[in-house]
Coordinates of C-alpha atoms in Angstrom, one line a residue:
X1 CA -3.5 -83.1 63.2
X2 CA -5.5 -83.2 59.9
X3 CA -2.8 -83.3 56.6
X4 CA -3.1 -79.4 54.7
X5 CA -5.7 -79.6 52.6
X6 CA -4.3 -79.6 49.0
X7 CA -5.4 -76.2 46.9
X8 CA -8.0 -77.1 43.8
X9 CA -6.5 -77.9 40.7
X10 CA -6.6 -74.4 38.3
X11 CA -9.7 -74.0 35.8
X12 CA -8.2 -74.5 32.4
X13 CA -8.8 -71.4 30.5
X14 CA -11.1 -71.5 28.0
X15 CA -10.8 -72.2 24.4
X16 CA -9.1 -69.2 22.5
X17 CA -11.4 -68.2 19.5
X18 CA -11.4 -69.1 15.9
X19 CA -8.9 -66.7 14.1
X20 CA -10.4 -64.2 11.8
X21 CA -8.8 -66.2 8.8
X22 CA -10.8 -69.5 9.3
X23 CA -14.2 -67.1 9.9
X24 CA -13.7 -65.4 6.8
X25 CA -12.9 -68.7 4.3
X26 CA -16.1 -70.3 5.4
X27 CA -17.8 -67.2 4.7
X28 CA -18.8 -65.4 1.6
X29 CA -15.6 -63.8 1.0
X30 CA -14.0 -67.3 -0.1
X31 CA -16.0 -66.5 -3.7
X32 CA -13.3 -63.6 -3.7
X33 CA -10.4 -65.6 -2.7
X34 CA -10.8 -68.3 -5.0
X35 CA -11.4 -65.6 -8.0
X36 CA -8.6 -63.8 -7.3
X37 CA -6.2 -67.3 -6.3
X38 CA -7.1 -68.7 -10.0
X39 CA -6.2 -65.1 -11.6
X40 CA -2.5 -65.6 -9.8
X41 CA -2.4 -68.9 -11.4
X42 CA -3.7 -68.1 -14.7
X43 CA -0.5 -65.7 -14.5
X44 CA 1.8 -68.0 -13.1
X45 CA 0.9 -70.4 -15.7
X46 CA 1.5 -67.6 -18.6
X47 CA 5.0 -66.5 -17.2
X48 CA 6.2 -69.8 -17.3
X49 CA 4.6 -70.4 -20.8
X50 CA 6.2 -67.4 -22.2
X51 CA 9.7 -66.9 -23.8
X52 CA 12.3 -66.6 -21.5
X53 CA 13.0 -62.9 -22.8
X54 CA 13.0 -60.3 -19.5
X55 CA 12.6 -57.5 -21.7
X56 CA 9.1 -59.3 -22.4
X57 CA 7.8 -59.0 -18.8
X58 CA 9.3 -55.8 -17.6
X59 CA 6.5 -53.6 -16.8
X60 CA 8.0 -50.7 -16.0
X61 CA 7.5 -47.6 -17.6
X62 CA 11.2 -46.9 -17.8
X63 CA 11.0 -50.4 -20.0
X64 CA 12.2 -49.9 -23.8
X65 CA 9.8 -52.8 -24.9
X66 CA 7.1 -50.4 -24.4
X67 CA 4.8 -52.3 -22.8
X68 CA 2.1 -50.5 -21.1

């Protein structure tokens, strides 16, 4: 009596996609992304070079320093 033939191994499935994310920084939308990633640092680096004061940086309109 022959031994059961063994089943075939199962096809490994096949490579998910590239996410959206790594499509879109190789594309021209990384102009954008770089633009606006310098702007959040240009206002990082001016919060931290600024007084200390929180009246300074409240932006609220309810703010008495008035700054609109």
């Amino acid at each position: 009596m022959p031994p059961p033939s063994t089943p075939p191994p199962p096809t490994p499935p096949p490579p998910p996609p590239p996410p959206p994310a790594a499509f879109f920084s190789s594309s021209s939308a990384d102009a954008s992304c770089s633009s606006s990633g310098r702007l959040l640092l240009l206002f990082l680096l001016l919060l931290s070079s600024a007084p200390s004061s929180p009246a300074a940086f409240d932006f609220s309109p309810a703010s008495p320093s008035g700054m609109r």
